[in-house]
Amino acid sequence: MKFDIFFAEQLFEQYENYKETKLYGRRIKHKDVSAIICEMKNNQSLFEITEEGLSVEGRAIYSLKIGTGNTNIILWSQMHGDESTATRALFDIYKFFLSENFADERNTILENCTLTFIPMLNPDGAERFDRRNAPGIDLNRDALKLSCPESQILMRIVERIKPQFAFNLHDQDPYYTVGDTASPAAMSFLSPSFDFEKSEDTSRRNGMAVISLINNVLQEFVPNKIGRYSDAFLPSAFGDCLQRKGISTILVESGSVHYDLEKEFIRRLNFVSLISGILAIAENLYLNVNQNIYKNIPFNKKDNLFDLILKNITLSVNNFSVVTDLGLRRNFGTETDDLIIQRIGDLNTDYAYEVIDCKQHILKKSLRVGDSALVLKDYFKTSGLASEFVQYAGLLGL
Ligand SMILES: [Zn+2]
């Protein structure tokens, strides 16, 4: 058996050797990935590279195929245009397969599996850093209707290769916690439901088993920071739809850790997770896994985590004063990820990446949910919170 924690540790430690340095940060675009794919096409023959079709705005969507084994695995990324973490990791994984290291593990995978990758399924969304495609359709609600070329391309490839396993690669925003804890979910996983009753069959259980093995690996690097995504059945979502066809589907959601706004650390976790998961499939290890491991991964929750909490701020309006808390989250739709006031009230049972105690300094202003952090600028400068202002000015975008 080649799948073990020691192998995963080596992947993690030696990650920089495989990192595709031409890709960095959340806002990569189609031209960045297509340049690398064209270069790969010209320079090597290990991957079979196919232009599978064009997006609504005419950007090429590619598949990259490697391996000669009987187990077909499909991995697609970035069907939501603003979710690039796994796309970057896939290019790191290509470098892993093109390297000369880990020959045993690489050969085990390539002899037992055939891997088909579709990186950046929604290049038009990536262009404008938007979840949806050019006409505004959420491709992950288009699995039944197949109304867009991007969805049609994905389904056509699925029908052609008839995979046993599918990895559906996404990002989730940084406000998901692991259950009721203060821990942000670094990554979350799901073997999606295929009916409203959330039934289980062998195929779905195989997906759960692969997730269990990946979870065991990741706990080494980010203990207690792995979550389970909601298993509510969504018939028009691709994962649920493929699971219904008997394809063991693994939803991967790249989450967040502190000080990793560009999600380059989460990218590294993706690299380790996906190679480990594929190797576990190649070695048939999923056939013998305790189902409780999957069921003990806590569901993630989105209610209680903020980028920043300002505690004990005194708001004074007319002759009324109240000591309260503000919870702020970023608006990732803006180029500068502006902080926005999301909640005003008692946040004693909530969590944040950063907390500033305002020590009851008074702000003579009424605030509204949706206000930009800019409304706090003068307050920080004049209220005796100058050192906090300096420390957090960048974070606050002030
Ligand atoms: Zn997504």
Short mmCIF file of C-alpha atoms and ligand atoms in Angstrom, two decimals:
data_model
loop_
_atom_site.label_atom_id
_atom_site.label_comp_id
_atom_site.label_asym_id
_atom_site.label_seq_id
_atom_site.Cartn_x
_atom_site.Cartn_y
_atom_site.Cartn_z
CA MET A 1 0.00 0.00 0.00
CA LYS A 2 1.42 3.35 -1.04
CA PHE A 3 -1.32 5.59 0.35
CA ASP A 4 -0.33 6.65 3.85
CA ILE A 5 0.26 9.68 6.01
CA PHE A 6 3.99 9.60 5.32
CA PHE A 7 3.37 10.00 1.59
CA ALA A 8 0.96 12.89 2.26
CA GLU A 9 3.52 14.56 4.54
CA GLN A 10 6.13 14.35 1.80
CA LEU A 11 3.71 15.86 -0.72
CA PHE A 12 2.96 18.67 1.72
CA GLU A 13 6.62 19.35 2.55
CA GLN A 14 7.86 19.17 -1.02
CA TYR A 15 4.93 21.12 -2.44
CA GLU A 16 7.05 24.05 -3.67
CA ASN A 17 8.76 21.69 -6.14
CA TYR A 18 5.44 21.18 -7.90
CA LYS A 19 3.78 24.55 -7.55
CA GLU A 20 2.94 26.08 -10.94
CA THR A 21 4.41 29.52 -10.27
CA LYS A 22 2.73 31.07 -13.32
CA LEU A 23 -0.54 30.95 -11.39
CA TYR A 24 -1.01 32.99 -8.23
CA GLY A 25 -4.02 34.31 -6.34
CA ARG A 26 -7.77 34.14 -6.65
CA ARG A 27 -8.22 36.22 -9.78
CA ILE A 28 -6.49 34.07 -12.39
CA LYS A 29 -7.96 34.32 -15.85
CA HIS A 30 -8.44 32.12 -18.90
CA LYS A 31 -5.37 33.53 -20.66
CA ASP A 32 -3.22 32.44 -17.69
CA VAL A 33 -4.32 28.81 -17.83
CA SER A 34 -4.59 28.57 -21.62
CA ALA A 35 -0.97 29.77 -21.97
CA ILE A 36 0.21 26.90 -19.76
CA ILE A 37 -2.01 24.36 -21.54
CA CYS A 38 -0.68 25.45 -24.97
CA GLU A 39 2.87 25.15 -23.67
CA MET A 40 2.11 21.65 -22.33
CA LYS A 41 0.60 20.70 -25.67
CA ASN A 42 3.77 21.74 -27.50
CA ASN A 43 6.32 20.32 -25.06
CA GLN A 44 5.20 16.93 -23.88
CA SER A 45 2.99 14.01 -24.78
CA LEU A 46 2.14 12.54 -21.39
CA PHE A 47 -1.19 14.38 -21.24
CA GLU A 48 -3.70 14.05 -24.04
CA ILE A 49 -5.04 17.60 -24.37
CA THR A 50 -8.34 18.27 -26.17
CA GLU A 51 -10.18 21.49 -26.87
CA GLU A 52 -13.66 20.36 -25.91
CA GLY A 53 -15.60 23.45 -26.96
CA LEU A 54 -16.10 27.14 -26.33
CA SER A 55 -17.74 29.15 -23.58
CA VAL A 56 -20.54 31.62 -24.40
CA GLU A 57 -17.93 34.32 -25.04
CA GLY A 58 -15.78 31.99 -27.13
CA ARG A 59 -13.08 30.94 -24.65
CA ALA A 60 -11.70 27.43 -25.13
CA ILE A 61 -12.50 24.79 -22.51
CA TYR A 62 -9.96 21.99 -22.40
CA SER A 63 -9.71 18.48 -21.07
CA LEU A 64 -6.39 16.92 -20.05
CA LYS A 65 -6.23 13.15 -19.89
CA ILE A 66 -3.54 10.97 -18.36
CA GLY A 67 -3.27 7.30 -17.34
CA THR A 68 -4.22 3.95 -18.85
CA GLY A 69 -6.13 2.29 -15.99
CA ASN A 70 -9.65 0.90 -15.86
CA THR A 71 -10.96 3.24 -13.19
CA ASN A 72 -12.11 6.45 -14.84
CA ILE A 73 -11.96 9.57 -12.72
CA ILE A 74 -13.14 13.02 -13.81
CA LEU A 75 -12.11 16.22 -12.01
CA TRP A 76 -13.50 19.60 -13.02
CA SER A 77 -12.82 22.96 -11.43
CA GLN A 78 -14.16 26.51 -11.40
CA MET A 79 -17.65 25.98 -12.77
CA HIS A 80 -18.13 29.05 -10.58
CA GLY A 81 -15.89 31.71 -12.11
CA ASP A 82 -14.72 33.25 -8.83
CA GLU A 83 -13.62 29.89 -7.33
CA SER A 84 -10.09 29.32 -8.63
CA THR A 85 -8.28 27.56 -5.78
CA ALA A 86 -8.65 24.05 -7.19
CA THR A 87 -7.82 25.21 -10.73
CA ARG A 88 -4.43 26.35 -9.45
CA ALA A 89 -3.96 23.06 -7.59
CA LEU A 90 -4.78 21.04 -10.72
CA PHE A 91 -1.85 22.69 -12.51
CA ASP A 92 0.37 21.75 -9.55
CA ILE A 93 -0.90 18.17 -9.90
CA TYR A 94 0.05 18.17 -13.61
CA LYS A 95 3.59 19.08 -12.57
CA PHE A 96 3.54 16.21 -10.06
CA PHE A 97 2.69 13.77 -12.86
CA LEU A 98 5.35 15.28 -15.13
CA SER A 99 8.08 15.07 -12.46
CA GLU A 100 10.40 12.16 -11.86
CA ASN A 101 9.71 11.85 -8.13
CA PHE A 102 7.31 9.48 -6.38
CA ALA A 103 7.56 7.00 -9.26
CA ASP A 104 5.81 4.20 -7.32
CA GLU A 105 2.84 6.32 -6.42
CA ARG A 106 2.55 7.92 -9.86
CA ASN A 107 2.73 4.54 -11.60
CA THR A 108 0.15 3.03 -9.26
CA ILE A 109 -2.24 5.83 -10.17
CA LEU A 110 -1.55 5.82 -13.90
CA GLU A 111 -1.71 2.02 -14.28
CA ASN A 112 -4.98 1.72 -12.36
CA CYS A 113 -6.77 4.92 -13.30
CA THR A 114 -7.47 7.15 -16.25
CA LEU A 115 -7.78 10.75 -15.10
CA THR A 116 -9.65 13.42 -17.07
CA PHE A 117 -9.26 16.99 -15.84
CA ILE A 118 -11.35 19.99 -16.93
CA PRO A 119 -9.70 23.04 -15.38
CA MET A 120 -11.73 26.28 -15.36
CA LEU A 121 -15.08 25.17 -16.75
CA ASN A 122 -16.43 28.75 -16.52
CA PRO A 123 -13.73 30.98 -18.08
CA ASP A 124 -16.20 33.84 -18.76
CA GLY A 125 -17.07 34.00 -15.06
CA ALA A 126 -13.36 33.90 -14.20
CA GLU A 127 -12.79 36.87 -16.50
CA ARG A 128 -15.08 39.08 -14.39
CA PHE A 129 -14.49 37.21 -11.10
CA ASP A 130 -18.14 36.22 -11.00
CA ARG A 131 -19.80 32.99 -9.89
CA ARG A 132 -22.03 32.82 -12.97
CA ASN A 133 -21.30 32.54 -16.69
CA ALA A 134 -21.69 35.33 -19.27
CA PRO A 135 -25.53 35.31 -19.49
CA GLY A 136 -25.70 35.03 -15.68
CA ILE A 137 -26.54 31.34 -15.31
CA ASP A 138 -25.29 29.38 -12.31
CA LEU A 139 -23.81 26.37 -14.12
CA ASN A 140 -24.23 24.27 -11.01
CA ARG A 141 -28.01 24.58 -11.38
CA ASP A 142 -27.94 23.65 -15.06
CA ALA A 143 -27.21 19.92 -14.87
CA LEU A 144 -30.73 18.88 -15.98
CA LYS A 145 -31.59 21.60 -18.48
CA LEU A 146 -28.07 21.88 -19.93
CA SER A 147 -28.94 25.28 -21.36
CA CYS A 148 -25.36 26.60 -21.63
CA PRO A 149 -22.38 25.40 -23.67
CA GLU A 150 -20.23 25.01 -20.53
CA SER A 151 -22.76 22.60 -18.94
CA GLN A 152 -23.15 20.73 -22.24
CA ILE A 153 -19.38 20.28 -22.52
CA LEU A 154 -19.15 18.84 -19.00
CA MET A 155 -22.06 16.43 -19.49
CA ARG A 156 -20.77 15.35 -22.90
CA ILE A 157 -17.39 14.43 -21.40
CA VAL A 158 -19.08 12.59 -18.50
CA GLU A 159 -21.16 10.55 -20.97
CA ARG A 160 -18.10 9.83 -23.10
CA ILE A 161 -15.76 8.59 -20.38
CA LYS A 162 -18.35 7.09 -18.00
CA PRO A 163 -16.36 7.80 -14.83
CA GLN A 164 -16.67 5.76 -11.65
CA PHE A 165 -15.54 8.78 -9.58
CA ALA A 166 -16.08 12.50 -10.03
CA PHE A 167 -14.38 15.34 -8.15
CA ASN A 168 -16.46 18.54 -8.27
CA LEU A 169 -14.09 21.31 -7.19
CA HIS A 170 -15.35 24.55 -5.64
CA ASP A 171 -14.53 27.33 -3.18
CA GLN A 172 -16.66 28.33 -0.23
CA ASP A 173 -16.43 31.73 1.39
CA PRO A 174 -14.32 32.15 4.54
CA TYR A 175 -17.29 32.42 6.91
CA TYR A 176 -18.02 28.73 7.30
CA THR A 177 -17.06 27.20 10.64
CA VAL A 178 -16.61 23.55 11.53
CA GLY A 179 -19.89 22.86 13.33
CA ASP A 180 -20.44 25.18 16.28
CA THR A 181 -16.72 25.72 16.89
CA ALA A 182 -14.72 28.90 16.25
CA SER A 183 -12.59 27.07 13.65
CA PRO A 184 -12.96 28.22 10.06
CA ALA A 185 -13.51 25.27 7.71
CA ALA A 186 -10.21 25.06 5.80
CA MET A 187 -11.83 22.56 3.47
CA SER A 188 -15.24 20.94 3.33
CA PHE A 189 -16.40 17.79 1.56
CA LEU A 190 -19.61 16.10 0.60
CA SER A 191 -20.75 12.94 -1.09
CA PRO A 192 -23.95 14.54 -2.43
CA SER A 193 -27.44 13.11 -2.02
CA PHE A 194 -29.22 11.64 -5.04
CA ASP A 195 -32.76 11.95 -3.65
CA PHE A 196 -34.70 14.07 -1.17
CA GLU A 197 -34.58 11.21 1.37
CA LYS A 198 -30.75 11.42 1.34
CA SER A 199 -30.57 7.68 0.64
CA GLU A 200 -27.28 5.83 0.50
CA ASP A 201 -26.22 3.27 -2.06
CA THR A 202 -22.84 1.67 -2.76
CA SER A 203 -21.83 4.41 -5.13
CA ARG A 204 -22.56 7.20 -2.66
CA ARG A 205 -20.88 5.25 0.14
CA ASN A 206 -17.76 4.91 -2.00
CA GLY A 207 -17.67 8.69 -2.28
CA MET A 208 -18.02 8.95 1.51
CA ALA A 209 -15.19 6.45 1.94
CA VAL A 210 -12.79 8.41 -0.27
CA ILE A 211 -13.67 11.57 1.70
CA SER A 212 -12.97 9.71 4.96
CA LEU A 213 -9.49 8.79 3.73
CA ILE A 214 -8.80 12.36 2.59
CA ASN A 215 -10.10 13.67 5.93
CA ASN A 216 -7.70 11.43 7.84
CA VAL A 217 -4.81 12.87 5.82
CA LEU A 218 -5.88 16.52 6.19
CA GLN A 219 -6.35 16.25 9.96
CA GLU A 220 -2.54 15.99 10.09
CA PHE A 221 -2.09 19.44 8.60
CA VAL A 222 -5.21 21.34 9.73
CA PRO A 223 -6.59 19.49 12.77
CA ASN A 224 -10.30 20.10 13.44
CA LYS A 225 -10.58 22.39 10.42
CA ILE A 226 -12.41 20.02 8.07
CA GLY A 227 -16.15 20.34 7.58
CA ARG A 228 -18.96 18.49 5.83
CA TYR A 229 -21.05 20.47 3.35
CA SER A 230 -24.85 20.45 3.47
CA ASP A 231 -26.33 17.25 2.02
CA ALA A 232 -29.65 18.83 1.00
CA PHE A 233 -30.61 17.36 -2.38
CA LEU A 234 -30.39 19.79 -5.33
CA PRO A 235 -31.58 17.92 -8.45
CA SER A 236 -30.16 20.49 -10.90
CA ALA A 237 -26.68 20.54 -9.31
CA PHE A 238 -24.05 18.53 -11.17
CA GLY A 239 -22.79 16.57 -8.16
CA ASP A 240 -26.27 15.43 -7.16
CA CYS A 241 -27.12 14.64 -10.78
CA LEU A 242 -23.98 12.55 -11.35
CA GLN A 243 -24.43 10.75 -8.04
CA ARG A 244 -27.93 9.85 -9.26
CA LYS A 245 -26.33 8.29 -12.34
CA GLY A 246 -24.30 6.01 -10.06
CA ILE A 247 -21.03 7.98 -10.29
CA SER A 248 -19.37 8.30 -6.87
CA THR A 249 -19.14 12.05 -6.51
CA ILE A 250 -16.92 14.03 -4.21
CA LEU A 251 -17.68 17.70 -3.71
CA VAL A 252 -14.62 19.61 -2.54
CA GLU A 253 -15.07 23.12 -1.11
CA SER A 254 -11.89 25.12 -0.57
CA GLY A 255 -12.46 27.23 2.52
CA SER A 256 -10.16 29.43 4.53
CA VAL A 257 -7.48 29.77 7.15
CA HIS A 258 -6.23 32.94 8.83
CA TYR A 259 -4.08 35.27 6.68
CA ASP A 260 -4.56 33.37 3.44
CA LEU A 261 -6.70 35.78 1.45
CA GLU A 262 -5.32 34.52 -1.87
CA LYS A 263 -5.91 30.94 -0.72
CA GLU A 264 -2.44 29.72 -1.65
CA PHE A 265 -2.22 27.58 1.50
CA ILE A 266 -5.63 26.06 0.74
CA ARG A 267 -4.30 25.41 -2.77
CA ARG A 268 -1.50 23.38 -1.19
CA LEU A 269 -4.07 21.41 0.85
CA ASN A 270 -5.96 20.74 -2.40
CA PHE A 271 -2.78 19.38 -3.97
CA VAL A 272 -2.27 16.95 -1.08
CA SER A 273 -5.99 16.03 -0.81
CA LEU A 274 -6.58 15.30 -4.46
CA ILE A 275 -3.42 13.25 -5.05
CA SER A 276 -4.09 11.32 -1.83
CA GLY A 277 -7.72 10.70 -2.80
CA ILE A 278 -6.78 9.54 -6.30
CA LEU A 279 -4.11 7.19 -4.91
CA ALA A 280 -6.63 5.76 -2.42
CA ILE A 281 -8.98 5.04 -5.35
CA ALA A 282 -6.13 3.51 -7.39
CA GLU A 283 -5.40 1.14 -4.50
CA ASN A 284 -9.09 0.32 -3.90
CA LEU A 285 -8.74 1.43 -0.28
CA TYR A 286 -12.22 2.94 -0.28
CA LEU A 287 -13.68 -0.58 -0.22
CA ASN A 288 -12.78 -1.03 3.41
CA VAL A 289 -13.46 2.16 5.34
CA ASN A 290 -15.47 2.67 8.52
CA GLN A 291 -18.48 4.82 7.49
CA ASN A 292 -18.46 6.52 10.89
CA ILE A 293 -15.39 8.53 9.89
CA TYR A 294 -17.42 10.40 7.26
CA LYS A 295 -20.44 10.78 9.51
CA ASN A 296 -18.31 12.20 12.31
CA ILE A 297 -17.03 15.07 10.16
CA PRO A 298 -19.05 18.04 11.52
CA PHE A 299 -21.39 19.86 9.15
CA ASN A 300 -20.17 23.36 8.48
CA LYS A 301 -22.14 26.47 9.47
CA LYS A 302 -22.13 29.96 8.04
CA ASP A 303 -23.81 32.06 10.74
CA ASN A 304 -21.15 32.91 13.30
CA LEU A 305 -17.86 33.90 11.71
CA PHE A 306 -16.73 37.35 10.62
CA ASP A 307 -13.51 38.88 9.30
CA LEU A 308 -13.59 41.44 12.06
CA ILE A 309 -15.65 42.04 15.18
CA LEU A 310 -15.56 45.45 16.86
CA LYS A 311 -16.56 44.74 20.45
CA ASN A 312 -18.09 47.14 22.95
CA ILE A 313 -18.54 50.09 20.67
CA THR A 314 -20.85 52.76 22.09
CA LEU A 315 -23.32 54.09 19.55
CA SER A 316 -24.89 57.39 20.48
CA VAL A 317 -27.95 58.60 18.61
CA ASN A 318 -29.98 61.58 19.86
CA ASN A 319 -29.74 61.20 23.63
CA PHE A 320 -29.67 57.41 23.51
CA SER A 321 -26.48 55.40 23.95
CA VAL A 322 -25.98 51.67 23.55
CA VAL A 323 -22.90 49.50 23.94
CA THR A 324 -22.90 46.90 21.20
CA ASP A 325 -20.77 44.92 18.73
CA LEU A 326 -20.24 45.14 14.98
CA GLY A 327 -19.53 42.17 12.73
CA LEU A 328 -17.84 42.91 9.39
CA ARG A 329 -17.31 40.71 6.37
CA ARG A 330 -15.63 41.34 3.07
CA ASN A 331 -17.44 41.93 -0.19
CA PHE A 332 -15.43 39.73 -2.53
CA GLY A 333 -17.28 41.16 -5.50
CA THR A 334 -15.16 44.32 -5.20
CA GLU A 335 -11.58 44.54 -6.47
CA THR A 336 -10.36 45.55 -3.00
CA ASP A 337 -12.51 43.09 -1.01
CA ASP A 338 -14.12 45.97 0.92
CA LEU A 339 -15.25 45.33 4.48
CA ILE A 340 -18.97 45.80 5.03
CA ILE A 341 -20.94 45.93 8.28
CA GLN A 342 -22.92 42.68 8.34
CA ARG A 343 -24.36 42.58 11.81
CA ILE A 344 -24.98 45.07 14.61
CA GLY A 345 -25.83 43.69 18.06
CA ASP A 346 -24.69 41.18 20.64
CA LEU A 347 -21.87 39.12 19.06
CA ASN A 348 -20.67 37.47 22.28
CA THR A 349 -21.34 34.01 20.88
CA ASP A 350 -19.78 34.76 17.48
CA TYR A 351 -16.22 34.52 16.17
CA ALA A 352 -13.89 36.55 13.97
CA TYR A 353 -10.48 36.30 12.36
CA GLU A 354 -9.68 39.58 14.19
CA VAL A 355 -11.32 41.28 17.17
CA ILE A 356 -10.83 44.91 18.28
CA ASP A 357 -12.08 45.92 21.71
CA CYS A 358 -13.44 49.45 21.32
CA LYS A 359 -13.50 49.88 25.09
CA GLN A 360 -16.81 51.73 24.94
CA HIS A 361 -15.43 54.63 22.92
CA ILE A 362 -18.37 56.58 21.58
CA LEU A 363 -19.42 56.79 17.95
CA LYS A 364 -22.02 59.50 17.42
CA LYS A 365 -23.63 58.03 14.35
CA SER A 366 -26.34 55.58 13.47
CA LEU A 367 -25.04 52.62 11.51
CA ARG A 368 -26.80 50.32 9.10
CA VAL A 369 -26.09 46.79 7.94
CA GLY A 370 -24.53 47.15 4.50
CA ASP A 371 -22.49 50.27 5.42
CA SER A 372 -18.87 50.25 4.32
CA ALA A 373 -16.12 50.16 6.98
CA LEU A 374 -15.23 53.63 5.69
CA VAL A 375 -17.91 55.09 7.99
CA LEU A 376 -15.62 54.12 10.88
CA LYS A 377 -12.56 56.01 9.63
CA ASP A 378 -12.91 59.19 11.67
CA TYR A 379 -13.99 57.21 14.71
CA PHE A 380 -10.76 55.25 14.78
CA LYS A 381 -8.65 58.36 14.30
CA THR A 382 -10.28 60.44 17.00
CA SER A 383 -11.60 58.05 19.61
CA GLY A 384 -8.39 57.02 21.36
CA LEU A 385 -8.09 53.92 19.22
CA ALA A 386 -5.17 55.31 17.19
CA SER A 387 -2.90 52.31 17.74
CA GLU A 388 -5.71 49.94 16.77
CA PHE A 389 -6.30 52.13 13.75
CA VAL A 390 -2.67 51.72 12.66
CA GLN A 391 -2.74 47.99 13.33
CA TYR A 392 -5.98 47.34 11.50
CA ALA A 393 -6.06 50.14 8.92
CA GLY A 394 -5.13 47.71 6.15
CA LEU A 395 -7.66 45.18 7.26
CA LEU A 396 -10.34 47.84 7.51
CA GLY A 397 -9.39 49.21 4.11
CA LEU A 398 -8.99 52.68 5.61
ZN ZN B 1 -18.96 26.80 -6.26
#
